[in-house]
Amino acid sequence: MEHTPAADIKWVNAGDEHFTGTVFFGPLSAGPDRSLNALGVLFEPEARTDWHSHPDGQVLYIVAGVGKVQKDDGETVRLSGGDVVYAAAGEKHWHGASETSFLMHLSLTTGRATEWLPEKVSEQDYRRG
Ligand code: MN
């Protein structure tokens, strides 16, 4: 067993290549098993991912704040603490904070890399929710 104190989690700025706004990653996969990727993600208000998919799907557990998730078909769902989202393998989507609140979620994926699509989330799509 390993215990990692919160102060030892090395949160990093996620950068702007695949995100709009300011996003931080906290790597939580402490063990040697690289088949599990557990990531804390903190979005400032209005920050969100670009459109993307996950080769083996993704579970999001909303820890705190208010956010949005949108699938390719245009449906936008509002998220708040305690909610769970499952994105199936290959399902195109984005997720992020609401206009007025931060969002923190836990992301659970396999070790296979996210497949980023070239387009940012448009303001029209973002405001829709
Ligand atoms: Mn995702």
CSV table of C-alpha atoms and ligand atoms in Angstrom, one decimal:
chain,number,residue,atom,x,y,z
A,1,MET,CA,0.0,0.0,0.0
A,2,GLU,CA,1.1,3.5,-0.7
A,3,HIS,CA,-0.2,6.7,0.9
A,4,THR,CA,0.5,9.9,-0.9
A,5,PRO,CA,-0.2,13.0,1.1
A,6,ALA,CA,-2.1,15.7,-0.8
A,7,ALA,CA,0.8,18.1,-0.5
A,8,ASP,CA,2.9,15.6,-2.5
A,9,ILE,CA,0.6,15.5,-5.6
A,10,LYS,CA,2.3,17.5,-8.3
A,11,TRP,CA,-0.5,19.5,-9.9
A,12,VAL,CA,0.5,21.0,-13.3
A,13,ASN,CA,-1.1,23.4,-15.7
A,14,ALA,CA,-2.6,21.4,-18.6
A,15,GLY,CA,-1.6,24.1,-21.1
A,16,ASP,CA,-3.7,25.3,-24.1
A,17,GLU,CA,-3.0,22.8,-26.8
A,18,HIS,CA,-6.1,20.7,-26.0
A,19,PHE,CA,-7.9,23.1,-23.6
A,20,THR,CA,-9.7,26.5,-23.6
A,21,GLY,CA,-9.0,28.4,-20.4
A,22,THR,CA,-7.0,27.4,-17.4
A,23,VAL,CA,-7.0,23.7,-16.4
A,24,PHE,CA,-4.8,21.8,-13.9
A,25,PHE,CA,-4.0,18.1,-13.8
A,26,GLY,CA,-3.3,16.2,-10.6
A,27,PRO,CA,-1.8,12.8,-11.4
A,28,LEU,CA,-3.3,10.3,-8.9
A,29,SER,CA,-2.1,6.9,-10.4
A,30,ALA,CA,0.5,6.3,-7.7
A,31,GLY,CA,1.0,2.6,-8.3
A,32,PRO,CA,3.2,0.9,-10.9
A,33,ASP,CA,0.1,-0.4,-12.9
A,34,ARG,CA,0.1,1.9,-16.0
A,35,SER,CA,-3.1,0.3,-17.2
A,36,LEU,CA,-5.0,2.6,-14.9
A,37,ASN,CA,-4.9,6.4,-15.3
A,38,ALA,CA,-6.5,8.3,-12.5
A,39,LEU,CA,-6.3,12.0,-12.9
A,40,GLY,CA,-7.7,14.9,-10.9
A,41,VAL,CA,-8.8,17.7,-13.2
A,42,LEU,CA,-9.6,21.3,-12.1
A,43,PHE,CA,-11.2,23.7,-14.6
A,44,GLU,CA,-11.5,27.4,-13.9
A,45,PRO,CA,-14.9,29.0,-14.9
A,46,GLU,CA,-15.4,28.7,-18.7
A,47,ALA,CA,-12.5,26.4,-19.1
A,48,ARG,CA,-13.1,23.2,-21.0
A,49,THR,CA,-11.4,20.4,-23.0
A,50,ASP,CA,-11.3,20.4,-26.8
A,51,TRP,CA,-13.4,17.7,-28.6
A,52,HIS,CA,-11.9,14.3,-28.0
A,53,SER,CA,-12.6,10.6,-27.3
A,54,HIS,CA,-11.0,7.9,-25.3
A,55,PRO,CA,-10.0,4.6,-26.9
A,56,ASP,CA,-11.3,2.5,-23.9
A,57,GLY,CA,-13.9,4.9,-22.6
A,58,GLN,CA,-13.8,7.2,-19.5
A,59,VAL,CA,-15.5,7.5,-16.2
A,60,LEU,CA,-15.8,11.1,-14.7
A,61,TYR,CA,-16.6,11.5,-11.1
A,62,ILE,CA,-17.6,15.1,-10.3
A,63,VAL,CA,-15.9,16.0,-7.0
A,64,ALA,CA,-17.1,19.7,-6.7
A,65,GLY,CA,-18.2,22.7,-8.6
A,66,VAL,CA,-20.5,23.0,-11.6
A,67,GLY,CA,-19.8,21.9,-15.1
A,68,LYS,CA,-21.0,20.6,-18.5
A,69,VAL,CA,-20.5,17.7,-20.7
A,70,GLN,CA,-21.6,17.5,-24.3
A,71,LYS,CA,-21.8,14.6,-26.7
A,72,ASP,CA,-21.4,14.8,-30.5
A,73,ASP,CA,-25.2,14.7,-30.9
A,74,GLY,CA,-25.6,18.1,-29.3
A,75,GLU,CA,-27.0,17.1,-26.0
A,76,THR,CA,-25.4,19.1,-23.2
A,77,VAL,CA,-25.8,17.9,-19.6
A,78,ARG,CA,-25.2,20.0,-16.5
A,79,LEU,CA,-22.9,18.5,-13.9
A,80,SER,CA,-22.5,19.0,-10.2
A,81,GLY,CA,-20.8,17.3,-7.3
A,82,GLY,CA,-21.4,13.6,-6.9
A,83,ASP,CA,-22.5,13.1,-10.6
A,84,VAL,CA,-20.9,10.3,-12.6
A,85,VAL,CA,-20.4,10.4,-16.4
A,86,TYR,CA,-19.4,7.5,-18.6
A,87,ALA,CA,-18.2,8.2,-22.1
A,88,ALA,CA,-18.1,5.0,-24.2
A,89,ALA,CA,-15.0,4.0,-26.2
A,90,GLY,CA,-14.6,6.3,-29.1
A,91,GLU,CA,-17.5,8.6,-28.2
A,92,LYS,CA,-16.7,12.2,-29.2
A,93,HIS,CA,-17.3,14.7,-26.4
A,94,TRP,CA,-16.0,17.5,-24.3
A,95,HIS,CA,-16.3,18.5,-20.6
A,96,GLY,CA,-15.5,21.6,-18.6
A,97,ALA,CA,-16.7,24.1,-16.0
A,98,SER,CA,-19.8,26.3,-16.2
A,99,GLU,CA,-19.6,30.0,-16.9
A,100,THR,CA,-19.7,31.0,-13.2
A,101,SER,CA,-18.2,28.0,-11.3
A,102,PHE,CA,-15.0,26.0,-11.2
A,103,LEU,CA,-15.3,22.2,-11.8
A,104,MET,CA,-13.2,19.5,-10.3
A,105,HIS,CA,-13.6,16.0,-11.5
A,106,LEU,CA,-11.8,12.7,-11.2
A,107,SER,CA,-11.0,11.1,-14.6
A,108,LEU,CA,-10.6,7.3,-14.8
A,109,THR,CA,-9.2,5.9,-18.1
A,110,THR,CA,-6.9,3.1,-19.2
A,111,GLY,CA,-3.4,4.0,-19.9
A,112,ARG,CA,-4.1,4.5,-23.7
A,113,ALA,CA,-3.8,8.1,-24.8
A,114,THR,CA,-6.8,10.4,-25.3
A,115,GLU,CA,-7.6,10.9,-29.0
A,116,TRP,CA,-7.8,14.7,-29.5
A,117,LEU,CA,-9.8,16.1,-32.4
A,118,PRO,CA,-8.5,19.3,-34.1
A,119,GLU,CA,-11.4,21.5,-33.2
A,120,LYS,CA,-11.9,23.6,-30.1
A,121,VAL,CA,-15.3,23.8,-28.5
A,122,SER,CA,-17.1,26.7,-30.2
A,123,GLU,CA,-18.6,29.5,-28.1
A,124,GLN,CA,-22.0,28.5,-29.5
A,125,ASP,CA,-21.6,24.9,-28.3
A,126,TYR,CA,-20.2,26.0,-25.0
A,127,ARG,CA,-23.0,28.5,-24.2
A,128,ARG,CA,-25.7,26.0,-25.2
A,129,GLY,CA,-25.7,24.2,-21.9
B,1,MN,MN,-13.2,12.9,-21.9
